[in-house]
Short mmCIF file of C-alpha atoms in Angstrom, two decimals:
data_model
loop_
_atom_site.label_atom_id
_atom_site.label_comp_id
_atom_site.label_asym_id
_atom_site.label_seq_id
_atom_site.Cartn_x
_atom_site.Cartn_y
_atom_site.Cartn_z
CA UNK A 99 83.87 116.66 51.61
CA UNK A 100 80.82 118.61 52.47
CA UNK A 101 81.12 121.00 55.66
CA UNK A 102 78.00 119.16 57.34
CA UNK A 103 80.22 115.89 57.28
CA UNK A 104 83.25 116.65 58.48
CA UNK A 105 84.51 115.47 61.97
CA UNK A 106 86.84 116.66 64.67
CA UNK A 107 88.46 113.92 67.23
CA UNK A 108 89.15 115.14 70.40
CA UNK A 109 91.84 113.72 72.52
CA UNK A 110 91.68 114.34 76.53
CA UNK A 111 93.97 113.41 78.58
CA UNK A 112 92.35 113.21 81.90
CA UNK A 113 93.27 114.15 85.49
CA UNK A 114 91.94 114.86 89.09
CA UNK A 115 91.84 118.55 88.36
CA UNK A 116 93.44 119.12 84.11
CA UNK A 117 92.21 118.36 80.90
CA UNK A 118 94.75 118.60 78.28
CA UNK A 119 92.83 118.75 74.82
CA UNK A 120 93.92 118.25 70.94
CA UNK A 121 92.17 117.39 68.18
CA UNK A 122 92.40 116.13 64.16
CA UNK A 123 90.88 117.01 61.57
CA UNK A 124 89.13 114.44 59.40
CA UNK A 125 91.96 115.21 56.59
CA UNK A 126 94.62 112.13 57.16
CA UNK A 127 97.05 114.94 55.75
CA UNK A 128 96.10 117.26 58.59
CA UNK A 129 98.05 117.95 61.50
CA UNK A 130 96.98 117.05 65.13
CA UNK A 131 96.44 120.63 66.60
CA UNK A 132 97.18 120.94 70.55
CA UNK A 133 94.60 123.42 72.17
CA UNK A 134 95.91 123.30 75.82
CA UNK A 135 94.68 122.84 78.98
CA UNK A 136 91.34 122.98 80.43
CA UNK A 137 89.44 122.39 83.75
CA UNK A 138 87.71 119.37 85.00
CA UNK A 139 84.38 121.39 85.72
CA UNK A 140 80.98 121.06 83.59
CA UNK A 141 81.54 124.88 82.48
CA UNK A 142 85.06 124.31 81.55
CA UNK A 143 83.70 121.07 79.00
CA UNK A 144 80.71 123.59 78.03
CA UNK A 145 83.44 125.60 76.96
CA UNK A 146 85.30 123.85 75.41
CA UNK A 147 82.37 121.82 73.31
CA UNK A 148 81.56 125.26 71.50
CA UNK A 149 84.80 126.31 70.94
CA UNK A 150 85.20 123.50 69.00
CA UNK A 151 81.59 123.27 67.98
CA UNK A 152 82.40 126.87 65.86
CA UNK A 153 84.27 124.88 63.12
CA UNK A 154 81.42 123.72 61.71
CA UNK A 155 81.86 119.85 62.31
CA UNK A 156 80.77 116.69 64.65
CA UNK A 157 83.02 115.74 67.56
CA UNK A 158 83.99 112.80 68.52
CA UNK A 159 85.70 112.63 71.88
CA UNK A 160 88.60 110.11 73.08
CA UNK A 161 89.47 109.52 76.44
CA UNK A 162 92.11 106.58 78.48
CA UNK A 163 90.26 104.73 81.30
CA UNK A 164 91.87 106.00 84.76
CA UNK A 165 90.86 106.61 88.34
CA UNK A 166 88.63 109.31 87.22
CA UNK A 167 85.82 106.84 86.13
CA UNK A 168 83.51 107.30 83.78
CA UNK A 169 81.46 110.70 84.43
CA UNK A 170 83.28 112.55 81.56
CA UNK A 171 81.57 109.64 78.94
CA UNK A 172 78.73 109.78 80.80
CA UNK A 173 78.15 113.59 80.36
CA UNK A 174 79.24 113.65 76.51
CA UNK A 175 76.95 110.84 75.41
CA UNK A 176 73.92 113.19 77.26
CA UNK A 177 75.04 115.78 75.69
CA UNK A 178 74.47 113.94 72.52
CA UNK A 179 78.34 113.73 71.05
CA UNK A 180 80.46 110.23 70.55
CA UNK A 181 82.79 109.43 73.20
CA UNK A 182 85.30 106.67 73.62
CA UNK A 183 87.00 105.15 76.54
CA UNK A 184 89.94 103.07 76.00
CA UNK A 185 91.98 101.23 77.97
CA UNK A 186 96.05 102.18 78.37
CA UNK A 187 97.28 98.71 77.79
CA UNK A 188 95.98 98.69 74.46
CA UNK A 189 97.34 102.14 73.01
CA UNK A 190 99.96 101.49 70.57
CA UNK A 191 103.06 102.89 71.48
CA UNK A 192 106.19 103.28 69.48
CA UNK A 193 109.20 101.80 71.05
CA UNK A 194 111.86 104.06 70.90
CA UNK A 195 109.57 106.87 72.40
CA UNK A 196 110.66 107.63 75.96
CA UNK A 197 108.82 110.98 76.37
CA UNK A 198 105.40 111.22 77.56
CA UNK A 199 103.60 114.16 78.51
CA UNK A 200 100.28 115.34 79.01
CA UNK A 201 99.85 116.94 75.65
CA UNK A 202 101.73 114.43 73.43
CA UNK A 203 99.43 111.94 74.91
CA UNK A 204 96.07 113.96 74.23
CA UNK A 205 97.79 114.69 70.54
CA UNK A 206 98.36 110.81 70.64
CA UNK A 207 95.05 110.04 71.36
CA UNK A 208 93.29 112.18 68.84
CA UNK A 209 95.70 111.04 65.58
CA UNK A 210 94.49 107.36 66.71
CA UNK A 211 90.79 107.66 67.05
CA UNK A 212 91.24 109.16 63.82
CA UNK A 213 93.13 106.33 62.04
CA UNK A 214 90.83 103.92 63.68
CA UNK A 215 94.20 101.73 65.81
CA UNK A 216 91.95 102.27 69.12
CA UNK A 217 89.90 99.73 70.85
CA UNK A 218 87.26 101.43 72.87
CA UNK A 219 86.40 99.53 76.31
CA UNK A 220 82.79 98.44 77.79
CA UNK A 221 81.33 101.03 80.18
CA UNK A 222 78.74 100.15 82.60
CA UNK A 223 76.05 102.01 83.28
CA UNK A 224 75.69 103.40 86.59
CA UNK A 225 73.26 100.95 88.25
CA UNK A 226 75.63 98.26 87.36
CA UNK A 227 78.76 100.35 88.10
CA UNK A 228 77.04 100.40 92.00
CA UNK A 229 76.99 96.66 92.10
CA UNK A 230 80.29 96.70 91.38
CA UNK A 231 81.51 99.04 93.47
CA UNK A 232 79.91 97.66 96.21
CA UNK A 233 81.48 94.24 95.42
CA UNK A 234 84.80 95.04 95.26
CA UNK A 235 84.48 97.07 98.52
CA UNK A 236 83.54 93.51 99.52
CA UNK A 237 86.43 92.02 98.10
CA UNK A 238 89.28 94.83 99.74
CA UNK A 239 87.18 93.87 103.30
CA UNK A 240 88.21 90.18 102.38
CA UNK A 241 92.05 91.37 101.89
CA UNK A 242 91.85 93.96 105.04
CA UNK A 243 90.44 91.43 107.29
CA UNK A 244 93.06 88.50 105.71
CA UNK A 245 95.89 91.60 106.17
CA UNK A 246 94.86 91.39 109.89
CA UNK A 247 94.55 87.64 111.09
CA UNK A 248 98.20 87.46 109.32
CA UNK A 249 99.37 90.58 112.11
CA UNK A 250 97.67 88.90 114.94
CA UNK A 251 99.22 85.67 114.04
CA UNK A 252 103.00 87.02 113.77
CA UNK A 253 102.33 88.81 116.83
CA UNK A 254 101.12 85.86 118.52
CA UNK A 255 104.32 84.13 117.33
CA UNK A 256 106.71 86.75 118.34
CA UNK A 257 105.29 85.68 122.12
CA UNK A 258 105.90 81.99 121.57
CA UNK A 259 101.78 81.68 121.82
CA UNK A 260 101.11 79.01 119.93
CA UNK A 261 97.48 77.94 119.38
CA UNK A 262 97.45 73.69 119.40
CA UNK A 263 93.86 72.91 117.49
CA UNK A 264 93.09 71.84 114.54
CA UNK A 265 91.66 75.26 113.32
CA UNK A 266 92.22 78.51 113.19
CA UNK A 267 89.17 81.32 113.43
CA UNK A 268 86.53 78.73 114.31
CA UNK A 269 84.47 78.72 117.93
CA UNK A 270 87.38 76.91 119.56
CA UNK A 271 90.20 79.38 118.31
CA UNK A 272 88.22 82.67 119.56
CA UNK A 273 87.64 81.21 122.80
CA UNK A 274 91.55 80.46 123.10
CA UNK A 275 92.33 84.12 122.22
CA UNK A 276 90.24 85.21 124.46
CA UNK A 277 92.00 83.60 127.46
CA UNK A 278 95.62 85.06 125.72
CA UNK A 279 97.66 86.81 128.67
CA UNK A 280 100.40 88.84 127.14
CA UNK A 281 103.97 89.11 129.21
CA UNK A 282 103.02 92.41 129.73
CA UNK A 283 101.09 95.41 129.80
CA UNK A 284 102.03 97.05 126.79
CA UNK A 285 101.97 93.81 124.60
CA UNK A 286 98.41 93.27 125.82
CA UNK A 287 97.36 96.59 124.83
CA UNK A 288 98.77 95.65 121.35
CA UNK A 289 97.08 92.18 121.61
CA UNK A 290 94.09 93.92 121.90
CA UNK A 291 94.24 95.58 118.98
CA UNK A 292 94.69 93.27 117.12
CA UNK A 293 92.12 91.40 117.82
CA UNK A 294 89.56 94.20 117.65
CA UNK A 295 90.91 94.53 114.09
CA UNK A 296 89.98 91.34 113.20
CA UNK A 297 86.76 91.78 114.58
CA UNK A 298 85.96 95.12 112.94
CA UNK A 299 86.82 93.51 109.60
CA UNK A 300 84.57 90.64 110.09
CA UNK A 301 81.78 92.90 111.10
CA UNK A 302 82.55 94.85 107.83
CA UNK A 303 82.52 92.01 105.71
CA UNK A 304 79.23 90.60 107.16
CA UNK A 305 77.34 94.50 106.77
CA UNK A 306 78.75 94.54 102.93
CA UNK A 307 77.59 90.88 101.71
CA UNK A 308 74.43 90.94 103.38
CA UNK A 309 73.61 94.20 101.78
CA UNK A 310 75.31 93.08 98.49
CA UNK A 311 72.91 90.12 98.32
CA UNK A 312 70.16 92.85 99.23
CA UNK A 313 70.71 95.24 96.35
CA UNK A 314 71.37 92.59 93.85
CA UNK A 315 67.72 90.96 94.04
CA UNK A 316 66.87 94.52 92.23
CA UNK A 317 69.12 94.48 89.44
CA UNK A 318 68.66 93.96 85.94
CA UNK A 319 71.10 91.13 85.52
CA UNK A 320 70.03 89.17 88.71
CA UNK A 321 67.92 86.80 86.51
CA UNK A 322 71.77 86.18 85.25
CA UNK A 323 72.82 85.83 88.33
CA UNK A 324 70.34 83.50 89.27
CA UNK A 325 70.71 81.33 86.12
CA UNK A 326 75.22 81.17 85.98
CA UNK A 327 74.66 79.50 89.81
CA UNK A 328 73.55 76.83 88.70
CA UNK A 329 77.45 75.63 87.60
CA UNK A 330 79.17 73.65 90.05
CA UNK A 331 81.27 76.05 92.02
CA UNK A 332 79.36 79.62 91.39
CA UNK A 333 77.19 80.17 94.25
CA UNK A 334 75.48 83.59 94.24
CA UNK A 335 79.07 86.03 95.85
CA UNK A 336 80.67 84.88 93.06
CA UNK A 337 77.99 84.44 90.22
CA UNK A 338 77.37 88.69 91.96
CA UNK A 339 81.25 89.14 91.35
CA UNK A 340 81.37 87.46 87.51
CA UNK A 341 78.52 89.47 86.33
CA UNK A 342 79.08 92.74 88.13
CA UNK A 343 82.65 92.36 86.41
CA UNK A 344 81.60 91.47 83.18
CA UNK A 345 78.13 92.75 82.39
CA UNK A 346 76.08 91.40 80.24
CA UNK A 347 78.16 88.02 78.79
CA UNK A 348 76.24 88.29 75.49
CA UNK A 349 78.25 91.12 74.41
CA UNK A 350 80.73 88.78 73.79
CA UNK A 351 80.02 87.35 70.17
CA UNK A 352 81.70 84.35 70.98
CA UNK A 353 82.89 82.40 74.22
CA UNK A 354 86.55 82.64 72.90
CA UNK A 355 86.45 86.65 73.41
CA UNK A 356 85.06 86.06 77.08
CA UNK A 357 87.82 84.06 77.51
CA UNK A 358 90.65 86.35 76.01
CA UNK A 359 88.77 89.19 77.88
CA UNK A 360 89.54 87.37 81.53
CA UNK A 361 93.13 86.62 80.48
CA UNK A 362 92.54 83.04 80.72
CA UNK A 363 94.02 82.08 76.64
CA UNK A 364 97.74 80.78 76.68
CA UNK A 365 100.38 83.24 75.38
CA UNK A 366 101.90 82.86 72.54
CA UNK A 367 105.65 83.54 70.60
CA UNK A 368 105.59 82.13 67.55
CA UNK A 369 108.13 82.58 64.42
CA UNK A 370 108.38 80.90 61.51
CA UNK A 371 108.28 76.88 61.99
CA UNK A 372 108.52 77.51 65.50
CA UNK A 373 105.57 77.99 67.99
CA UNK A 374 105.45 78.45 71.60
CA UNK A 375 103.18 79.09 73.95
CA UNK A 376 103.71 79.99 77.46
CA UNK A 377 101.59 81.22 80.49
CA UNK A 378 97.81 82.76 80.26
CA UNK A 379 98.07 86.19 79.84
CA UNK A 380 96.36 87.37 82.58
CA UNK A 381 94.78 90.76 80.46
CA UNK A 382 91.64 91.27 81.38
CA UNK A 383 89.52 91.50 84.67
CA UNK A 384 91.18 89.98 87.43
CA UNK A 385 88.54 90.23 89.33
CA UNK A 386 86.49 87.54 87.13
CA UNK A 387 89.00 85.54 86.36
CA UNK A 388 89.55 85.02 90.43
CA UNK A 389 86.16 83.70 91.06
CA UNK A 390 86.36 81.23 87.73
CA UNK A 391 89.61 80.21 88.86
CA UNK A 392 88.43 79.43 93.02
CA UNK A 393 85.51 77.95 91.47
CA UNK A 394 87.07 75.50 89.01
CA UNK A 395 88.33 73.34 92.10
CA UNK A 396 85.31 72.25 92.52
CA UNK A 397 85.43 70.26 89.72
CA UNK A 398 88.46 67.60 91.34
CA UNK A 399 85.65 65.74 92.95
CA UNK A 400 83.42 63.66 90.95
CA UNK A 401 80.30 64.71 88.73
CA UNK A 402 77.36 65.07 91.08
CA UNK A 403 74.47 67.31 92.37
CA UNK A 404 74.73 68.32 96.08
CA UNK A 405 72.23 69.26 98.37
CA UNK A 406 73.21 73.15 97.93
CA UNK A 407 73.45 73.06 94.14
CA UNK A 408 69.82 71.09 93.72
CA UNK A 409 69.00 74.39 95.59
CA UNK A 410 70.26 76.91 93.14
CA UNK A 411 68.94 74.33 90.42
CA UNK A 412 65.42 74.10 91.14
CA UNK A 413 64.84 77.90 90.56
CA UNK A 414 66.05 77.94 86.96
CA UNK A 415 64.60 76.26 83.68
CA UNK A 416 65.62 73.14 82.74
CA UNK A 417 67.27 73.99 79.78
CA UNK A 418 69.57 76.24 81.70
CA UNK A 419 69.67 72.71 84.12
CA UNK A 420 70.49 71.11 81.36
CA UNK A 421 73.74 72.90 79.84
CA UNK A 422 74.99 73.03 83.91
CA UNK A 423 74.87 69.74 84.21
CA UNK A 424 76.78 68.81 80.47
CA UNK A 425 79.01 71.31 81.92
CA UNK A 426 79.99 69.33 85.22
CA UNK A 427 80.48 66.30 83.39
CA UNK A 428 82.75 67.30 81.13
CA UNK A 429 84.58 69.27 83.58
CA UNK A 430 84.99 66.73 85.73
CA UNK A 431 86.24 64.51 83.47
CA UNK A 432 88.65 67.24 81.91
CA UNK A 433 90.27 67.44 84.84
CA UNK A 434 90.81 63.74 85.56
CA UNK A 435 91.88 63.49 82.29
CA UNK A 436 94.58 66.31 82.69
CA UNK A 437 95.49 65.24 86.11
CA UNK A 438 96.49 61.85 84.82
CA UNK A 439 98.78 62.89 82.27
CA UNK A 440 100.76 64.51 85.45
CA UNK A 441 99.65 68.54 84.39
CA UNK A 442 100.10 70.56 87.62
CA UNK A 443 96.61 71.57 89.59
CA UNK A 444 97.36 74.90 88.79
CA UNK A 445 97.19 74.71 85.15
CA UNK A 446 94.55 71.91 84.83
CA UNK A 447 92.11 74.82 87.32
CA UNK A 448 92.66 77.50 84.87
CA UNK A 449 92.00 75.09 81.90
CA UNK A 450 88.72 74.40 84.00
CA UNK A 451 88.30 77.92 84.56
CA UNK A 452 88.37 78.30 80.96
CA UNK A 453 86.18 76.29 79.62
CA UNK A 454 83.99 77.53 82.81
CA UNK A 455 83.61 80.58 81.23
CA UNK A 456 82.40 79.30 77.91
CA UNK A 457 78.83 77.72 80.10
CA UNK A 458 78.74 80.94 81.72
CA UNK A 459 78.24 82.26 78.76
CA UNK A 460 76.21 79.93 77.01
CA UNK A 461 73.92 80.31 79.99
CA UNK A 462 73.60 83.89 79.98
CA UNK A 463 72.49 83.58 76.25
CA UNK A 464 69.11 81.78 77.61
CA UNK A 465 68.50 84.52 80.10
CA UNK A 466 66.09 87.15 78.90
CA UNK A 467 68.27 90.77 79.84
CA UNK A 468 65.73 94.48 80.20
CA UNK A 469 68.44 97.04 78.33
#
């Protein structure tokens, strides 16, 4: 092979503060070689790039997704060299091995991106990494502020205060708390608390959608946005969720790989004559897969076009009209259909989730994206 050709893959094994480094020859027949570890500064990846720029070949850098994001692929591909992040899950693993450390796994990862058994995940870019971020902050307000109501309530219970409407967290239920007397000082003090809690969270969760729905109106997949709201049950938090999650849908070559991406595909076990499938198998972005799921009940009621949804219809094509509207027909006939041969709710909604995801992305194909 001539010199120019040759490649070295480079395993790292990321952490907060360590990089532990191998790499493999091109040669199938050559070993993995180990070179340590290394820190998680620029300088120290300056270093080590022309270290192993001095044996004369291209690198090509492997790396598992982790809480360290995605700055270390970010500053490779600037600096010109191929970089792939893979997801954990999807490593293969032998089964009797029940050692792992930091080098075996950077050895592991470098003999696998060289035998080509690694499936390299999508990363965003950083404008639609912020969206992202910002919605999921949204999304752990949702579970701080649900976290708290539940603590107010089982306090509230422990007292034997028991709130009679037909409501909870509506006008009528605030003004009720408000008139709470405690049986004494102390438990007041904790009442309070409580209820400031709650309130805190709501505020929170008010300041991050309204700017979410701010920032989004700049992004280069609102025009997406825009278009996937006009399904029956999307309406723009959680056509702003799906995308953010996803990206661009038309990286998906077909709607069956969205769907196996959100976990929504039955698993299977099947061996010889037999074949059995159980469960979906929830692998991919839970996230996305949530707001499919939450909107899918939407489609128990009856085919129609509500006020709200002629809303989010009349500022997209009609072609885009048009596949949203063979999409709640079908739906909500699906799940009739379902329903009446006795299928619990929960499955028929993630069938409905499904086949949601297939218009989403049909949709998205439509929508002119700027790279």
């Amino acid at each position: 092979m001539d010199e120019s050709t040759k490649m070295l893959f480079v395993g790292l094994d990321v952490h907060k503060d360590t990089i532990a480094v191998a790499y493999a020859p091109d040669d199938r027949g050559a070993d993995v070689v180990s070179l340590g570890i290394i820190g998680t500064r620029q300088c120290d990846i300056d270093k080590l790039i022309r270290r192993l720029e001095s044996k004369g070949a291209t690198l090509v850098f492997v790396y598992e997704a982790g809480p360290c994001g995605y700055w270390l692929y970010r500053y490779l591909t600037r600096r010109g060299f191929g970089c792939s992040v893979v997801a954990p899950s999807l490593i293969p693993r032998k089964a009797g091995d029940r050692v792992k450390t930091d080098r075996r796994d950077a050895v592991t990862l470098a003999r696998l991106r060289r035998s080509g058994d690694l499936t390299s995940i999508y990363v965003p870019s950083v404008d639609d990494e912020a969206i992202r971020d910002v919605s999921r902050g949204r999304e752990d307000t949702m579970r701080d502020l649900k976290r708290a109501k539940v603590r107010l309530k089982a306090f509230l219970l422990r007292q034997d205060l028991r709130y009679e409407g037909r409501a909870n967290w509506n006008a009528a239920h605030l003004r009720w708390l408000s008139r709470v007397v405690c049986p004494t000082p102390a438990q007041q003090i904790v009442f309070q608390e409580y209820v400031r809690a709650v309130t805190e969270q709501t505020e929170r969760l008010q300041r991050l959608e309204s700017e979410l729905h701010e920032l989004v109106k700049g992004w280069r997949l609102y025009p997406v946005v825009e278009a996937i709201q006009a399904l029956r049950g999307l309406e723009l938090t959680g056509a702003i969720v799906l995308v953010a999650e996803l990206g661009d849908l038309t990286r998906f070559d077909t709607p069956r790989k969205l769907m196996s991406y959100l976990g929504l595909t039955p698993s299977e076990y099947s061996s010889g004559g037999r074949r059995r499938q159980g469960g979906i198998t929830k692998a991919g972005n839970g996230h996305a897969r949530r707001v499919l799921v939450e909107g899918a009940w939407a489609y128990r009621y009856p085919a129609k076009v509500s006020r709200h949804l002629q809303l989010r219809l009349e500022k997209v094509p009609a072609e885009i009209q048009g596949i949203a509207w063979k999409a709640q027909v079908r739906l909500c006939k699906r799940y009739r259909q379902l329903s009446a041969r006795g299928t619990h709710a929960n499955h028929v909604v993630v069938a409905i989730a499904r086949e949601m995801a297939a218009f989403a992305w049909a949709i998205a194909r439509t929508v002119p994206v700027a790279a």
